[in-house]
CSV table of N, CA and C in Angstrom, one decimal:
chain,number,residue,atom,x,y,z
U,1,UNK,N,10.3,10.9,-16.9
U,1,UNK,CA,9.5,9.7,-16.0
U,1,UNK,C,8.2,9.1,-16.6
U,2,UNK,N,8.0,8.2,-16.6
U,2,UNK,CA,6.2,7.7,-17.3
U,2,UNK,C,5.9,8.0,-16.3
U,3,UNK,N,4.2,8.7,-16.5
U,3,UNK,CA,3.5,9.2,-15.6
U,3,UNK,C,2.6,8.0,-15.0
U,4,UNK,N,1.9,8.6,-14.1
U,4,UNK,CA,1.5,6.8,-13.0
U,4,UNK,C,-0.3,6.3,-14.8
U,5,UNK,N,-0.3,7.5,-15.0
U,5,UNK,CA,-1.5,7.6,-16.1
U,5,UNK,C,-1.2,6.4,-16.6
U,6,UNK,N,-0.4,6.3,-17.3
U,6,UNK,CA,0.5,5.5,-18.7
U,6,UNK,C,0.6,4.1,-17.6
U,7,UNK,N,1.7,3.8,-16.7
U,7,UNK,CA,1.7,3.4,-16.2
U,7,UNK,C,0.8,2.2,-16.2
U,8,UNK,N,-0.7,2.6,-15.0
U,8,UNK,CA,-1.4,2.3,-15.2
U,8,UNK,C,-2.3,2.1,-16.7
U,9,UNK,N,-2.0,2.6,-17.3
U,9,UNK,CA,-3.4,1.7,-18.1
U,9,UNK,C,-1.7,0.7,-18.9
U,10,UNK,N,-0.9,1.0,-19.1
U,10,UNK,CA,-0.2,-0.6,-19.6
U,10,UNK,C,-0.2,-1.7,-18.9
U,11,UNK,N,-0.2,-1.9,-17.9
U,11,UNK,CA,-0.4,-2.4,-16.8
U,11,UNK,C,-2.1,-3.1,-16.7
U,12,UNK,N,-2.8,-2.1,-17.2
U,12,UNK,CA,-4.1,-3.1,-17.0
U,12,UNK,C,-3.9,-4.1,-18.3
U,13,UNK,N,-3.7,-3.4,-19.2
U,13,UNK,CA,-3.9,-3.9,-20.8
U,13,UNK,C,-2.7,-4.9,-20.6
U,14,UNK,N,-1.7,-5.0,-20.3
U,14,UNK,CA,-1.2,-6.6,-19.9
U,14,UNK,C,-1.7,-7.6,-18.8
U,15,UNK,N,-1.9,-7.0,-18.0
U,15,UNK,CA,-3.0,-8.0,-17.2
U,15,UNK,C,-4.2,-8.7,-18.0
U,16,UNK,N,-5.1,-7.8,-18.4
U,16,UNK,CA,-6.1,-8.3,-19.5
U,16,UNK,C,-5.5,-9.1,-20.7
U,17,UNK,N,-4.6,-9.0,-21.0
U,17,UNK,CA,-3.8,-9.8,-21.6
U,17,UNK,C,-3.5,-11.5,-21.4
U,18,UNK,N,-2.6,-11.1,-20.2
U,18,UNK,CA,-2.8,-12.5,-19.9
U,18,UNK,C,-3.7,-13.4,-19.4
U,19,UNK,N,-4.4,-12.3,-18.8
U,19,UNK,CA,-5.6,-13.5,-18.2
U,19,UNK,C,-6.4,-14.1,-19.2
U,20,UNK,N,-6.5,-13.5,-20.7
U,20,UNK,CA,-7.1,-13.9,-21.8
U,20,UNK,C,-5.8,-14.9,-22.1
U,21,UNK,N,-4.7,-14.8,-22.4
U,21,UNK,CA,-4.1,-16.0,-22.3
U,21,UNK,C,-4.3,-17.1,-22.2
U,22,UNK,N,-4.8,-17.4,-20.0
U,22,UNK,CA,-4.4,-18.2,-19.7
U,22,UNK,C,-5.8,-18.4,-20.2
U,23,UNK,N,-7.0,-17.8,-20.3
U,23,UNK,CA,-8.0,-18.8,-20.3
U,23,UNK,C,-8.5,-18.9,-21.4
U,24,UNK,N,-8.1,-18.3,-22.7
U,24,UNK,CA,-8.2,-18.8,-24.3
U,24,UNK,C,-7.2,-20.6,-24.2
U,25,UNK,N,-5.8,-20.3,-23.9
U,25,UNK,CA,-4.9,-21.7,-23.5
U,25,UNK,C,-5.5,-22.8,-22.8
U,26,UNK,N,-6.3,-23.0,-21.6
U,26,UNK,CA,-6.1,-23.0,-20.6
U,26,UNK,C,-7.5,-23.9,-20.8
U,27,UNK,N,-8.6,-22.9,-20.8
U,27,UNK,CA,-10.3,-23.6,-22.1
U,27,UNK,C,-10.9,-23.2,-20.4
U,28,UNK,N,-10.9,-23.6,-19.3
U,28,UNK,CA,-11.8,-24.3,-18.4
U,28,UNK,C,-10.9,-23.2,-17.1
U,29,UNK,N,-11.7,-22.6,-15.8
U,29,UNK,CA,-11.8,-21.9,-14.8
U,29,UNK,C,-10.8,-22.7,-14.3
U,30,UNK,N,-10.3,-23.4,-13.6
U,30,UNK,CA,-9.3,-24.2,-12.5
U,30,UNK,C,-7.9,-24.3,-13.1
U,31,UNK,N,-7.7,-24.7,-14.5
U,31,UNK,CA,-6.6,-24.6,-14.6
U,31,UNK,C,-5.5,-22.9,-15.4
U,32,UNK,N,-7.1,-22.2,-15.5
U,32,UNK,CA,-6.2,-21.4,-16.1
U,32,UNK,C,-6.2,-20.7,-14.3
U,33,UNK,N,-6.5,-20.7,-13.7
U,33,UNK,CA,-6.0,-20.2,-12.2
U,33,UNK,C,-5.3,-20.8,-11.9
U,34,UNK,N,-5.3,-21.7,-11.6
U,34,UNK,CA,-3.3,-22.8,-11.5
U,34,UNK,C,-2.3,-22.3,-12.3
U,35,UNK,N,-2.6,-21.7,-14.1
U,35,UNK,CA,-1.6,-20.8,-14.8
U,35,UNK,C,-1.4,-19.2,-14.2
U,36,UNK,N,-1.8,-18.5,-13.4
U,36,UNK,CA,-2.6,-17.6,-13.1
U,36,UNK,C,-1.0,-17.6,-11.9
U,37,UNK,N,-2.1,-18.8,-11.0
U,37,UNK,CA,-0.8,-18.6,-10.2
U,37,UNK,C,0.8,-19.1,-9.7
U,38,UNK,N,0.7,-19.9,-10.9
U,38,UNK,CA,1.7,-20.9,-10.9
U,38,UNK,C,2.8,-20.1,-12.0
U,39,UNK,N,2.6,-19.4,-13.1
U,39,UNK,CA,2.9,-18.5,-13.7
U,39,UNK,C,4.5,-17.7,-13.6
U,40,UNK,N,5.0,-17.5,-13.3
U,40,UNK,CA,6.5,-16.3,-12.9
U,40,UNK,C,5.7,-14.8,-13.8
U,41,UNK,N,5.0,-15.3,-14.9
U,41,UNK,CA,5.4,-13.4,-15.7
U,41,UNK,C,3.5,-13.3,-15.2
U,42,UNK,N,2.5,-14.1,-15.0
U,42,UNK,CA,1.8,-13.7,-15.0
U,42,UNK,C,1.5,-12.5,-13.2
U,43,UNK,N,2.2,-13.6,-13.1
U,43,UNK,CA,2.1,-13.7,-11.1
U,43,UNK,C,2.3,-12.4,-10.7
U,44,UNK,N,3.9,-12.5,-11.7
U,44,UNK,CA,4.3,-10.9,-11.6
U,44,UNK,C,3.6,-9.8,-12.0
U,45,UNK,N,2.6,-9.8,-13.2
U,45,UNK,CA,2.0,-9.0,-13.7
U,45,UNK,C,0.8,-8.3,-13.3
U,46,UNK,N,0.7,-9.2,-12.3
U,46,UNK,CA,-0.8,-9.5,-11.1
U,46,UNK,C,-0.3,-8.6,-10.5
U,47,UNK,N,0.5,-8.3,-9.5
U,47,UNK,CA,1.3,-8.6,-8.3
U,47,UNK,C,1.5,-7.6,-8.8
U,48,UNK,N,1.8,-6.8,-10.1
U,48,UNK,CA,2.1,-5.3,-10.6
U,48,UNK,C,0.7,-4.6,-11.0
U,49,UNK,N,-0.5,-5.4,-11.1
U,49,UNK,CA,-1.5,-4.8,-11.4
U,49,UNK,C,-1.7,-4.4,-9.6
U,50,UNK,N,-2.4,-5.1,-8.4
U,50,UNK,CA,-2.0,-5.3,-7.8
U,50,UNK,C,-1.7,-3.4,-7.4
U,51,UNK,N,-0.5,-3.2,-7.2
U,51,UNK,CA,0.4,-2.2,-6.9
U,51,UNK,C,0.3,-0.7,-7.6
U,52,UNK,N,-0.2,-0.6,-8.8
U,52,UNK,CA,-0.8,0.5,-9.6
U,52,UNK,C,-2.4,0.2,-9.1
U,53,UNK,N,-3.3,-0.4,-8.6
U,53,UNK,CA,-4.6,-0.5,-8.0
U,53,UNK,C,-4.0,0.6,-6.6
U,54,UNK,N,-2.8,0.4,-5.7
U,54,UNK,CA,-2.5,0.3,-4.4
U,54,UNK,C,-2.2,2.0,-4.4
U,55,UNK,N,-1.5,2.1,-5.5
U,55,UNK,CA,-0.8,3.7,-5.7
U,55,UNK,C,-2.4,4.5,-6.3
U,56,UNK,N,-3.6,4.0,-7.2
U,56,UNK,CA,-4.5,4.6,-7.2
U,56,UNK,C,-5.2,5.0,-6.2
U,57,UNK,N,-5.4,4.4,-5.1
U,57,UNK,CA,-6.1,3.9,-4.3
U,57,UNK,C,-5.5,5.1,-2.8
U,58,UNK,N,-4.0,5.3,-2.9
U,58,UNK,CA,-3.4,6.0,-2.0
U,58,UNK,C,-3.3,7.3,-2.9
U,59,UNK,N,-3.6,7.6,-3.6
U,59,UNK,CA,-3.9,8.7,-4.3
U,59,UNK,C,-5.3,9.8,-4.3
U,60,UNK,N,-5.7,8.9,-4.4
U,60,UNK,CA,-7.1,9.2,-4.6
U,60,UNK,C,-7.5,9.8,-2.8
U,61,UNK,N,-6.6,8.9,-2.1
U,61,UNK,CA,-7.4,9.0,-0.7
U,61,UNK,C,-6.7,10.5,-0.2
U,62,UNK,N,-5.6,10.3,-1.4
U,62,UNK,CA,-4.3,11.8,-0.1
U,62,UNK,C,-5.0,13.3,-0.9
U,63,UNK,N,-6.2,13.0,-1.8
U,63,UNK,CA,-6.3,13.6,-3.2
U,63,UNK,C,-7.6,14.3,-2.1
U,64,UNK,N,-8.6,13.3,-1.3
U,64,UNK,CA,-9.4,13.4,-1.1
U,64,UNK,C,-9.8,14.2,0.6
U,65,UNK,N,-8.7,13.4,1.6
U,65,UNK,CA,-8.4,14.4,2.6
U,65,UNK,C,-7.3,15.2,2.4
U,66,UNK,N,-6.5,15.5,1.8
U,66,UNK,CA,-5.4,16.4,1.9
U,66,UNK,C,-5.4,17.3,0.6
U,67,UNK,N,-5.9,17.1,-0.6
U,67,UNK,CA,-5.6,17.6,-1.3
U,67,UNK,C,-4.3,17.5,-2.3
U,68,UNK,N,-3.5,19.3,-3.1
U,68,UNK,CA,-2.7,19.3,-3.0
U,68,UNK,C,-1.6,19.3,-1.7
U,69,UNK,N,-0.5,18.3,-2.0
U,69,UNK,CA,0.2,19.0,-1.2
U,69,UNK,C,1.9,20.1,-1.5
U,70,UNK,N,1.8,20.7,0.0
U,70,UNK,CA,3.2,21.7,0.3
U,70,UNK,C,4.4,20.4,-0.3
U,71,UNK,N,5.2,22.0,-0.9
U,71,UNK,CA,6.9,21.6,-0.9
U,71,UNK,C,7.6,20.9,0.2
U,72,UNK,N,7.0,21.3,1.4
U,72,UNK,CA,8.2,20.5,3.2
U,72,UNK,C,7.0,19.0,3.4
U,73,UNK,N,6.2,18.9,2.8
U,73,UNK,CA,5.5,17.6,2.9
U,73,UNK,C,6.2,16.7,2.0
U,74,UNK,N,6.2,17.1,0.6
U,74,UNK,CA,6.9,16.1,-0.2
U,74,UNK,C,7.7,15.9,0.3
U,75,UNK,N,9.0,16.6,0.8
U,75,UNK,CA,10.7,16.7,1.2
U,75,UNK,C,10.2,16.1,2.1
U,76,UNK,N,9.3,15.9,3.2
U,76,UNK,CA,10.0,15.4,4.2
U,76,UNK,C,8.8,13.4,3.9
U,77,UNK,N,8.5,13.5,3.4
U,77,UNK,CA,7.5,11.8,2.8
U,77,UNK,C,9.2,11.2,2.5
U,78,UNK,N,9.5,12.5,1.2
U,78,UNK,CA,10.5,11.3,0.4
U,78,UNK,C,11.9,11.4,1.4
U,79,UNK,N,12.6,12.3,2.3
U,79,UNK,CA,12.5,10.9,3.2
U,79,UNK,C,12.3,9.7,4.3
U,80,UNK,N,11.5,10.3,4.6
U,80,UNK,CA,11.4,9.0,5.6
U,80,UNK,C,10.3,7.8,4.9
U,81,UNK,N,10.4,8.0,4.0
U,81,UNK,CA,10.2,7.2,2.4
U,81,UNK,C,11.4,5.9,2.4
U,82,UNK,N,12.0,7.2,2.1
U,82,UNK,CA,13.6,6.0,2.2
U,82,UNK,C,14.2,6.2,3.7
U,83,UNK,N,13.9,6.6,4.5
U,83,UNK,CA,14.7,5.6,5.7
U,83,UNK,C,13.8,4.0,6.4
U,84,UNK,N,12.4,4.8,5.9
U,84,UNK,CA,11.4,3.3,6.3
U,84,UNK,C,11.9,1.9,5.8
U,85,UNK,N,11.9,2.0,3.6
U,85,UNK,CA,12.6,1.4,3.1
U,85,UNK,C,13.3,0.7,3.5
U,86,UNK,N,14.3,1.1,4.4
U,86,UNK,CA,15.9,0.9,4.7
U,86,UNK,C,15.3,-0.2,5.9
U,87,UNK,N,14.6,0.2,6.6
U,87,UNK,CA,14.4,-0.6,7.8
U,87,UNK,C,13.4,-2.1,7.8
U,88,UNK,N,12.7,-1.8,6.7
U,88,UNK,CA,11.6,-2.6,5.8
U,88,UNK,C,12.2,-3.7,5.3
U,89,UNK,N,13.5,-3.3,4.5
U,89,UNK,CA,14.3,-4.3,3.4
U,89,UNK,C,15.1,-5.2,5.0
U,90,UNK,N,15.7,-4.6,5.9
U,90,UNK,CA,16.0,-4.8,6.9
U,90,UNK,C,15.4,-5.9,8.2
U,91,UNK,N,13.9,-6.2,8.3
U,91,UNK,CA,13.2,-6.5,8.6
U,91,UNK,C,12.8,-7.9,7.4
U,92,UNK,N,13.4,-7.6,6.5
U,92,UNK,CA,13.1,-8.6,5.0
U,92,UNK,C,14.0,-9.6,5.2
U,93,UNK,N,15.5,-9.5,5.6
U,93,UNK,CA,15.9,-10.6,6.3
U,93,UNK,C,16.4,-11.1,7.5
U,94,UNK,N,16.0,-10.2,8.3
U,94,UNK,CA,15.2,-11.1,9.5
U,94,UNK,C,13.9,-12.0,8.8
U,95,UNK,N,13.1,-11.8,9.0
U,95,UNK,CA,12.4,-12.9,8.5
U,95,UNK,C,11.8,-13.7,7.2
U,96,UNK,N,12.9,-14.1,6.1
U,96,UNK,CA,13.3,-14.2,5.3
U,96,UNK,C,12.5,-15.5,5.0
U,97,UNK,N,12.6,-16.2,6.0
U,97,UNK,CA,11.5,-17.3,5.3
U,97,UNK,C,10.5,-17.9,4.9
U,98,UNK,N,9.6,-16.2,6.2
U,98,UNK,CA,7.5,-15.5,4.9
U,98,UNK,C,8.2,-14.7,4.5
U,99,UNK,N,8.6,-14.7,3.2
U,99,UNK,CA,8.8,-14.1,2.5
U,99,UNK,C,8.0,-15.2,1.1
U,100,UNK,N,7.1,-14.0,0.8
U,100,UNK,CA,6.3,-15.2,-0.3
U,100,UNK,C,5.6,-13.8,-1.3
U,101,UNK,N,5.3,-14.7,-2.4
U,101,UNK,CA,4.2,-13.5,-2.8
U,101,UNK,C,2.7,-12.7,-1.9
U,102,UNK,N,2.9,-13.3,-0.8
U,102,UNK,CA,1.7,-12.3,-0.1
U,102,UNK,C,2.3,-11.3,1.0
U,103,UNK,N,3.4,-12.1,1.1
U,103,UNK,CA,3.9,-10.5,1.9
U,103,UNK,C,4.1,-9.1,1.4
U,104,UNK,N,5.1,-8.7,0.1
U,104,UNK,CA,4.7,-7.9,-0.9
U,104,UNK,C,3.8,-6.9,-0.7
U,105,UNK,N,2.7,-7.3,-1.4
U,105,UNK,CA,1.7,-6.5,-0.6
U,105,UNK,C,1.4,-6.2,0.6
U,106,UNK,N,2.0,-6.4,1.1
U,106,UNK,CA,1.5,-6.7,2.6
U,106,UNK,C,2.3,-5.3,3.4
U,107,UNK,N,3.5,-5.7,2.7
U,107,UNK,CA,5.2,-4.7,2.9
U,107,UNK,C,4.9,-3.3,2.1
U,108,UNK,N,4.2,-2.9,1.0
U,108,UNK,CA,3.8,-2.1,0.6
U,108,UNK,C,2.3,-0.9,0.8
U,109,UNK,N,1.5,-2.2,1.6
U,109,UNK,CA,0.6,-1.0,2.3
U,109,UNK,C,0.8,-0.9,3.7
U,110,UNK,N,1.8,-1.2,4.1
U,110,UNK,CA,2.6,-0.9,5.5
U,110,UNK,C,2.9,0.8,5.0
U,111,UNK,N,4.2,0.7,4.0
U,111,UNK,CA,4.7,1.5,4.2
U,111,UNK,C,3.5,3.0,2.9
U,112,UNK,N,2.7,2.2,2.6
U,112,UNK,CA,1.6,3.6,1.8
U,112,UNK,C,0.9,3.8,3.5
U,113,UNK,N,-0.2,2.7,4.3
U,113,UNK,CA,-0.4,3.6,5.5
U,113,UNK,C,0.6,4.7,6.2
U,114,UNK,N,1.8,3.8,6.5
U,114,UNK,CA,2.6,5.0,7.4
U,114,UNK,C,3.3,6.4,6.6
U,115,UNK,N,2.7,6.1,5.2
U,115,UNK,CA,3.0,7.2,4.8
U,115,UNK,C,2.1,8.7,4.4
U,116,UNK,N,0.4,7.7,4.8
U,116,UNK,CA,-1.0,8.3,4.7
U,116,UNK,C,-0.2,9.1,6.9
U,117,UNK,N,0.6,8.7,7.6
U,117,UNK,CA,0.7,9.5,8.7
U,117,UNK,C,1.5,9.9,8.5
U,118,UNK,N,2.0,10.3,7.6
U,118,UNK,CA,3.9,11.3,8.2
U,118,UNK,C,2.7,12.3,7.3
U,119,UNK,N,1.7,12.0,6.5
U,119,UNK,CA,1.0,13.3,5.6
U,119,UNK,C,-0.2,13.9,6.7
U,120,UNK,N,-0.4,13.3,7.6
U,120,UNK,CA,-1.4,13.8,8.6
U,120,UNK,C,-0.6,14.5,9.6
U,121,UNK,N,0.9,14.3,9.6
U,121,UNK,CA,1.3,14.7,10.9
U,121,UNK,C,1.8,15.8,10.5
U,122,UNK,N,2.3,16.3,9.2
U,122,UNK,CA,2.4,17.4,8.9
U,122,UNK,C,2.1,18.5,8.5
U,123,UNK,N,0.5,17.7,8.2
U,123,UNK,CA,-0.6,18.9,7.8
U,123,UNK,C,-1.1,19.3,8.9
U,124,UNK,N,-1.5,18.4,10.0
U,124,UNK,CA,-1.4,19.2,11.4
U,124,UNK,C,-0.4,20.2,11.8
U,125,UNK,N,0.5,19.9,11.5
U,125,UNK,CA,1.8,20.8,12.1
U,125,UNK,C,1.4,22.0,11.0
U,126,UNK,N,0.8,22.3,9.6
U,126,UNK,CA,0.7,22.6,9.2
U,126,UNK,C,-0.4,24.3,9.5
U,127,UNK,N,-1.7,23.2,10.2
U,127,UNK,CA,-2.6,24.1,10.7
U,127,UNK,C,-2.5,24.2,12.0
U,128,UNK,N,-1.2,23.7,13.0
U,128,UNK,CA,-1.1,24.2,13.8
U,128,UNK,C,-0.3,25.7,14.1
U,129,UNK,N,0.2,26.0,13.2
U,129,UNK,CA,1.2,26.9,12.4
U,129,UNK,C,0.9,28.3,12.0
U,130,UNK,N,-0.2,28.2,10.9
U,130,UNK,CA,-0.7,29.1,10.7
U,130,UNK,C,-2.3,29.6,10.7
U,131,UNK,N,-2.5,31.4,10.9
U,131,UNK,CA,-3.2,31.7,11.7
U,131,UNK,C,-4.8,31.5,11.0
U,132,UNK,N,-4.8,31.6,9.8
U,132,UNK,CA,-6.2,31.9,9.0
U,132,UNK,C,-6.5,30.1,9.0
U,133,UNK,N,-6.8,29.1,9.2
U,133,UNK,CA,-7.6,27.6,8.5
U,133,UNK,C,-9.1,27.9,8.4
U,134,UNK,N,-9.1,27.9,7.4
U,134,UNK,CA,-10.9,27.0,7.0
U,134,UNK,C,-11.4,26.1,8.0
U,135,UNK,N,-12.9,26.4,8.4
U,135,UNK,CA,-13.1,24.8,8.6
U,135,UNK,C,-12.6,23.7,7.9
U,136,UNK,N,-13.5,23.1,6.6
U,136,UNK,CA,-12.8,23.0,5.4
U,136,UNK,C,-11.7,22.3,6.3
U,137,UNK,N,-11.1,22.9,6.2
U,137,UNK,CA,-9.7,21.8,6.3
U,137,UNK,C,-9.3,21.1,8.1
U,138,UNK,N,-10.4,21.6,9.0
U,138,UNK,CA,-9.7,21.0,10.1
U,138,UNK,C,-10.8,19.9,9.4
U,139,UNK,N,-12.4,19.7,9.3
U,139,UNK,CA,-12.9,18.9,8.6
U,139,UNK,C,-12.3,17.4,8.3
U,140,UNK,N,-11.4,17.2,6.9
U,140,UNK,CA,-10.6,17.6,6.2
U,140,UNK,C,-9.6,16.4,7.1
U,141,UNK,N,-8.7,17.5,7.9
U,141,UNK,CA,-8.0,16.4,8.8
U,141,UNK,C,-8.5,15.8,9.6
U,142,UNK,N,-9.6,15.8,10.6
U,142,UNK,CA,-10.6,15.4,11.6
U,142,UNK,C,-10.5,14.5,11.0
U,143,UNK,N,-11.2,13.7,9.4
U,143,UNK,CA,-11.8,13.2,9.1
U,143,UNK,C,-10.8,11.4,8.3
U,144,UNK,N,-9.6,12.2,8.0
U,144,UNK,CA,-8.5,11.8,7.9
U,144,UNK,C,-8.3,11.2,8.7
U,145,UNK,N,-8.1,12.1,9.8
U,145,UNK,CA,-7.0,11.2,11.0
U,145,UNK,C,-8.0,9.8,11.4
U,146,UNK,N,-9.3,10.3,11.2
U,146,UNK,CA,-10.3,9.0,11.7
U,146,UNK,C,-10.4,8.0,10.7
U,147,UNK,N,-10.1,7.8,9.3
U,147,UNK,CA,-9.9,7.1,8.6
U,147,UNK,C,-8.8,6.1,8.6
U,148,UNK,N,-7.7,7.2,9.1
U,148,UNK,CA,-6.8,6.2,9.4
U,148,UNK,C,-6.7,5.2,10.5
U,149,UNK,N,-7.5,6.2,11.5
U,149,UNK,CA,-7.5,4.9,12.6
U,149,UNK,C,-8.4,3.9,12.6
U,150,UNK,N,-9.2,4.2,11.9
U,150,UNK,CA,-10.0,2.5,11.2
U,150,UNK,C,-9.1,1.7,10.2
U,151,UNK,N,-8.6,2.4,9.5
U,151,UNK,CA,-7.2,1.4,8.9
U,151,UNK,C,-6.9,0.7,9.7
U,152,UNK,N,-6.0,1.1,10.9
U,152,UNK,CA,-4.7,0.8,11.8
U,152,UNK,C,-5.3,-0.3,12.6
U,153,UNK,N,-7.2,-0.4,12.5
U,153,UNK,CA,-7.8,-0.8,13.6
U,153,UNK,C,-7.5,-2.0,12.8
U,154,UNK,N,-8.3,-1.9,11.6
U,154,UNK,CA,-8.3,-3.6,11.1
U,154,UNK,C,-6.8,-3.9,10.4
U,155,UNK,N,-5.8,-3.5,10.7
U,155,UNK,CA,-4.6,-3.8,10.1
U,155,UNK,C,-4.5,-4.4,11.8
U,156,UNK,N,-4.4,-3.9,12.6
U,156,UNK,CA,-3.7,-4.7,13.8
U,156,UNK,C,-4.8,-5.6,14.2
U,157,UNK,N,-5.6,-5.8,13.5
U,157,UNK,CA,-6.8,-7.3,13.8
U,157,UNK,C,-6.4,-8.1,12.9
U,158,UNK,N,-6.1,-7.8,11.9
U,158,UNK,CA,-5.4,-9.1,11.2
U,158,UNK,C,-4.1,-9.3,11.4
U,159,UNK,N,-3.6,-8.3,12.0
U,159,UNK,CA,-1.8,-9.1,12.7
U,159,UNK,C,-1.8,-10.1,13.8
U,160,UNK,N,-2.7,-8.9,14.7
U,160,UNK,CA,-3.3,-10.0,15.5
U,160,UNK,C,-3.9,-11.8,15.6
U,161,UNK,N,-5.0,-11.7,14.6
U,161,UNK,CA,-5.5,-12.8,14.4
U,161,UNK,C,-4.9,-13.7,14.0
U,162,UNK,N,-4.4,-13.5,12.8
U,162,UNK,CA,-2.8,-14.1,12.5
U,162,UNK,C,-2.1,-15.4,13.5
U,163,UNK,N,-1.6,-13.8,14.1
U,163,UNK,CA,-0.9,-13.9,15.4
U,163,UNK,C,-1.2,-15.5,16.1
U,164,UNK,N,-2.0,-15.6,17.1
U,164,UNK,CA,-3.1,-16.1,17.4
U,164,UNK,C,-3.3,-17.3,17.1
U,165,UNK,N,-3.8,-17.8,15.9
U,165,UNK,CA,-4.1,-19.0,15.2
U,165,UNK,C,-2.5,-19.7,14.9
U,166,UNK,N,-2.0,-18.7,14.3
U,166,UNK,CA,-0.7,-19.3,13.7
U,166,UNK,C,0.4,-20.0,15.3
U,167,UNK,N,0.4,-19.2,16.4
U,167,UNK,CA,0.8,-19.1,17.7
U,167,UNK,C,2.7,-19.1,16.8
U,168,UNK,N,3.4,-18.6,16.3
U,168,UNK,CA,4.9,-18.3,16.4
U,168,UNK,C,5.1,-17.5,16.0
U,169,UNK,N,6.5,-16.7,16.2
U,169,UNK,CA,6.6,-15.3,14.9
U,169,UNK,C,6.5,-15.6,13.9
U,170,UNK,N,6.4,-14.4,13.5
U,170,UNK,CA,6.1,-14.5,12.0
U,170,UNK,C,6.4,-12.7,11.4
U,171,UNK,N,6.4,-12.6,10.5
U,171,UNK,CA,6.0,-11.3,9.6
U,171,UNK,C,4.9,-10.9,10.3
U,172,UNK,N,3.8,-11.0,11.0
U,172,UNK,CA,2.9,-10.4,11.1
U,172,UNK,C,3.3,-10.1,12.3
U,173,UNK,N,4.1,-10.7,13.3
U,173,UNK,CA,4.6,-9.8,14.1
U,173,UNK,C,5.5,-8.9,14.4
U,174,UNK,N,5.6,-8.5,13.3
U,174,UNK,CA,6.1,-6.9,12.6
U,174,UNK,C,5.4,-6.7,12.8
U,175,UNK,N,4.3,-6.7,11.5
U,175,UNK,CA,3.1,-5.6,11.0
U,175,UNK,C,2.0,-5.3,12.3
U,176,UNK,N,2.3,-5.5,13.3
U,176,UNK,CA,1.8,-5.7,14.4
U,176,UNK,C,2.6,-5.1,15.4
U,177,UNK,N,3.9,-4.6,15.9
U,177,UNK,CA,4.3,-3.5,15.9
U,177,UNK,C,4.7,-2.3,15.1
U,178,UNK,N,4.3,-2.6,13.8
U,178,UNK,CA,4.6,-0.9,13.0
U,178,UNK,C,3.3,-0.9,13.2
């Protein structure tokens, strides 16, 4: 299996090459930006780079707040991610009219935030059952939960704001409840 670092490097090179190609063939900013947003291959490469950046940020947050994961945490993460992926795919069928290139990053962001919540829950369970836990572990989990609260608040604010502005049931309703 390809490592994240190798995948990130290849994605970065591909993204730079498609941006270079757009600006050398189009010459000006606006035609190059239109090409990047309308060409299917360039849009796919740009979305792929966004996915790589999101995964790198997820690994950074995980490393900063949790350190290395235990076997039970990895197992629970895999089980719940599979279950949640099935629920999200079902939700995509309900909101298929709203499916766009902006919807996919929101779904991935939602899944990654939920995974961080699962890890926080599992880590709290571990701290509760372990007799000798350092103060650093307590500080890390409390700061991690505060970070998740801020992220949840921002995500909720964005979804509710979109719902109030559009005044119609859309995919923002799904993200608000999740």
